[in-house]
Amino acid sequence: MPIQRPLLLETIKIKEGVICNLPYHQKRMNYSRTHLFQTSSTIDLASKITIPSQKGIFRCRVLYAQTIESIQYTPYTPKHINTLHIVSSNIEYHHKYANREVLDSLLSLSPQADDIIIEKDGLLTDTTIANIAFFAKGKWYTPKKPLLEGTMRAKLLDKGMLHLRDIAKKNMEDYTHVALINAMVGFKVLNQMTIKQIK
């Protein structure tokens, strides 16, 4: 029987015919394939993606392991997030896996919330769909130890727009705003937000 390999995922934004943030997706794909499959070959994402003929914003879903398994293009519909619940877990999620069962199971613990913030070892990490950032005294801070190092988060850190910090739930009152960060929403400040702790 062949060894089963985990399938990985890159979610890439295509906006009005432009592939967004491609170097960061390319870098993460190369890293994950090298780390998980010990392959030294690279896949040129730019040569594999076909720009949709329709105008608008599309989600390009690249499923891969050693090689690309499939690429799908779907029109993007943003998810509205108004309520976040904090849920504690010892989850490990260093790579962007296609299988989201562990994340979905955590989300099911709080069905009243639009999404959850996962707390690990007393520190806030990510939501199930995005990295997060908190605003205090003129700066945006993102958790030093996220579950997953997202591509947009990496770009904003390189630009100096984000700063790394350990963020504990007990210090939430120190921050005045929260933002979601991922490939599709970019950097989205949540102006009307309720955050609750789930026991």
Coordinates of C-alpha atoms in Angstrom, one line a residue:
M1 CA 0.0 0.0 0.0
P2 CA 1.4 3.4 -0.9
I3 CA 1.9 5.9 2.0
Q4 CA -1.0 8.4 2.2
R5 CA 0.2 11.9 2.0
P6 CA -1.7 14.9 3.4
L7 CA -3.2 17.2 0.8
L8 CA -2.3 20.9 1.2
L9 CA -4.2 24.0 0.0
E10 CA -3.3 27.4 -1.2
T11 CA -6.2 29.9 -1.5
I12 CA -5.3 32.6 -3.9
K13 CA -7.2 35.8 -4.7
I14 CA -7.7 36.8 -8.3
K15 CA -9.0 40.3 -8.6
E16 CA -10.0 41.8 -11.9
G17 CA -7.6 39.5 -13.7
V18 CA -4.7 40.0 -11.3
I19 CA -3.2 37.2 -9.2
C20 CA -2.7 38.7 -5.7
N21 CA 0.2 38.1 -3.4
L22 CA 1.6 35.3 -5.6
P23 CA 5.2 35.3 -4.3
Y24 CA 4.1 34.6 -0.8
H25 CA 1.9 31.7 -1.9
Q26 CA 4.8 30.4 -4.0
K27 CA 7.1 30.6 -1.0
R28 CA 4.7 28.7 1.3
M29 CA 4.0 26.0 -1.2
N30 CA 7.8 25.5 -1.7
Y31 CA 8.3 25.3 2.0
S32 CA 5.5 22.9 2.7
R33 CA 6.4 20.5 -0.1
T34 CA 10.1 20.5 1.1
H35 CA 9.2 20.1 4.8
L36 CA 6.5 17.4 4.4
F37 CA 7.6 15.5 1.2
Q38 CA 11.4 16.2 1.1
T39 CA 11.1 17.3 -2.5
S40 CA 13.7 19.7 -3.9
S41 CA 11.7 20.4 -7.1
T42 CA 9.6 23.6 -7.3
I43 CA 6.2 24.2 -8.9
D44 CA 5.8 27.5 -10.8
L45 CA 2.3 28.6 -9.6
A46 CA 2.1 31.4 -12.1
S47 CA 2.4 29.0 -15.0
K48 CA -0.4 26.8 -13.6
I49 CA -3.1 29.4 -12.9
T50 CA -5.5 30.4 -15.6
I51 CA -7.1 33.8 -15.2
P52 CA -10.9 33.6 -15.3
S53 CA -12.4 35.4 -18.3
Q54 CA -15.1 37.0 -16.1
K55 CA -14.5 40.2 -14.2
G56 CA -14.7 40.3 -10.4
I57 CA -13.0 38.6 -7.5
F58 CA -12.3 34.9 -7.6
R59 CA -11.0 32.3 -5.1
C60 CA -8.4 30.2 -6.8
R61 CA -8.1 26.9 -4.8
V62 CA -4.9 25.0 -5.4
L63 CA -4.9 21.5 -4.0
Y64 CA -1.4 19.8 -3.9
A65 CA 1.0 17.4 -2.3
Q66 CA 4.2 16.5 -4.2
T67 CA 2.4 17.8 -7.3
I68 CA -0.7 19.8 -7.9
E69 CA -3.8 17.7 -7.7
S70 CA -6.4 20.3 -8.8
I71 CA -7.1 24.0 -9.3
Q72 CA -10.6 25.4 -9.0
Y73 CA -11.9 28.9 -9.5
T74 CA -15.1 30.2 -7.8
P75 CA -16.6 33.7 -7.5
Y76 CA -15.8 35.0 -4.0
T77 CA -18.5 35.8 -1.5
P78 CA -17.2 37.3 1.8
K79 CA -18.3 35.8 5.1
H80 CA -19.7 38.4 7.5
I81 CA -18.1 38.2 10.9
N82 CA -19.8 39.9 13.9
T83 CA -19.3 37.5 16.8
L84 CA -16.1 35.7 17.8
H85 CA -15.8 33.3 20.7
I86 CA -12.5 32.3 22.3
V87 CA -12.0 28.5 22.4
S88 CA -9.1 26.8 24.1
S89 CA -7.3 24.0 22.3
N90 CA -3.9 22.3 21.9
I91 CA -4.3 22.0 18.1
E92 CA -1.2 21.8 15.8
Y93 CA -1.8 23.4 12.4
H94 CA 1.6 24.5 11.0
H95 CA 0.7 23.9 7.3
K96 CA -2.5 24.8 5.4
Y97 CA -4.1 21.4 5.1
A98 CA -7.1 20.8 2.8
N99 CA -8.6 18.7 5.6
R100 CA -10.2 21.1 8.0
E101 CA -11.9 18.6 10.3
V102 CA -10.0 19.6 13.4
L103 CA -10.9 23.3 12.8
D104 CA -14.5 22.6 12.0
S105 CA -14.8 20.5 15.2
L106 CA -13.6 23.4 17.3
L107 CA -16.0 25.8 15.5
S108 CA -18.9 23.4 16.3
L109 CA -18.2 24.0 20.0
S110 CA -19.6 27.5 19.6
P111 CA -22.5 27.4 17.0
Q112 CA -23.7 30.9 18.0
A113 CA -20.5 32.5 16.9
D114 CA -19.6 33.5 13.3
D115 CA -16.1 32.2 14.0
I116 CA -13.8 31.5 16.9
I117 CA -10.4 32.7 18.1
I118 CA -8.3 29.7 19.1
E119 CA -6.5 30.1 22.4
K120 CA -3.4 27.9 22.9
D121 CA -1.2 27.8 26.0
G122 CA -2.9 30.9 27.3
L123 CA -2.3 32.9 24.2
L124 CA -4.6 33.9 21.3
T125 CA -3.6 32.5 17.9
D126 CA -5.9 32.6 14.9
T127 CA -9.5 32.2 13.9
T128 CA -10.5 29.2 11.8
I129 CA -10.3 31.2 8.6
A130 CA -7.8 34.0 9.3
N131 CA -4.9 35.4 11.2
I132 CA -5.8 38.2 13.6
A133 CA -4.4 41.5 14.7
F134 CA -5.2 43.8 17.6
F135 CA -4.8 47.6 17.7
A136 CA -3.3 49.5 20.7
K137 CA -1.6 52.9 21.0
G138 CA -1.2 53.5 17.3
K139 CA 0.1 50.0 16.2
W140 CA -1.4 46.8 15.0
Y141 CA -0.1 43.6 16.8
T142 CA -0.5 40.1 15.5
P143 CA 0.2 37.0 17.7
K144 CA 3.8 35.9 17.7
K145 CA 2.8 32.3 17.6
P146 CA -0.1 31.8 15.2
L147 CA -1.5 28.4 14.3
L148 CA -0.6 29.1 10.6
E149 CA 1.7 31.7 9.2
G150 CA -0.6 33.2 6.6
T151 CA 0.6 34.7 3.3
M152 CA -1.1 38.1 3.9
R153 CA 0.2 38.2 7.4
A154 CA 3.7 37.6 6.1
K155 CA 3.4 40.4 3.6
L156 CA 2.1 42.9 6.2
L157 CA 4.9 42.0 8.5
D158 CA 7.5 42.5 5.8
K159 CA 6.0 46.0 5.1
G160 CA 6.2 46.9 8.8
M161 CA 2.4 47.3 9.1
L162 CA 2.1 44.5 11.7
H163 CA 4.2 43.9 14.9
L164 CA 4.7 40.6 16.7
R165 CA 3.5 40.2 20.3
D166 CA 2.2 37.5 22.6
I167 CA -1.5 38.4 23.1
A168 CA -3.3 36.8 26.1
K169 CA -7.1 36.9 26.5
K170 CA -6.6 38.5 30.0
N171 CA -5.1 41.5 28.2
M172 CA -7.9 42.0 25.7
E173 CA -8.9 45.3 27.3
D174 CA -5.6 46.8 26.2
Y175 CA -6.8 46.7 22.6
T176 CA -9.4 48.9 20.9
H177 CA -9.9 47.2 17.5
V178 CA -9.5 43.7 16.0
A179 CA -8.8 42.8 12.3
L180 CA -8.9 39.6 10.3
I181 CA -6.1 38.8 7.9
N182 CA -6.1 36.3 5.0
A183 CA -5.6 36.1 1.3
M184 CA -9.2 36.9 0.4
V185 CA -10.1 39.7 2.8
G186 CA -6.7 41.2 3.0
F187 CA -6.7 43.2 6.2
K188 CA -10.3 43.7 7.4
V189 CA -11.0 45.8 10.5
L190 CA -14.1 44.5 12.3
N191 CA -15.9 47.6 13.5
Q192 CA -18.9 45.9 15.1
M193 CA -17.5 43.0 17.0
T194 CA -18.4 41.0 20.1
I195 CA -15.8 38.7 21.6
K196 CA -16.7 36.2 24.3
Q197 CA -14.9 33.5 26.2
I198 CA -16.3 30.0 26.0
K199 CA -15.7 28.0 29.1

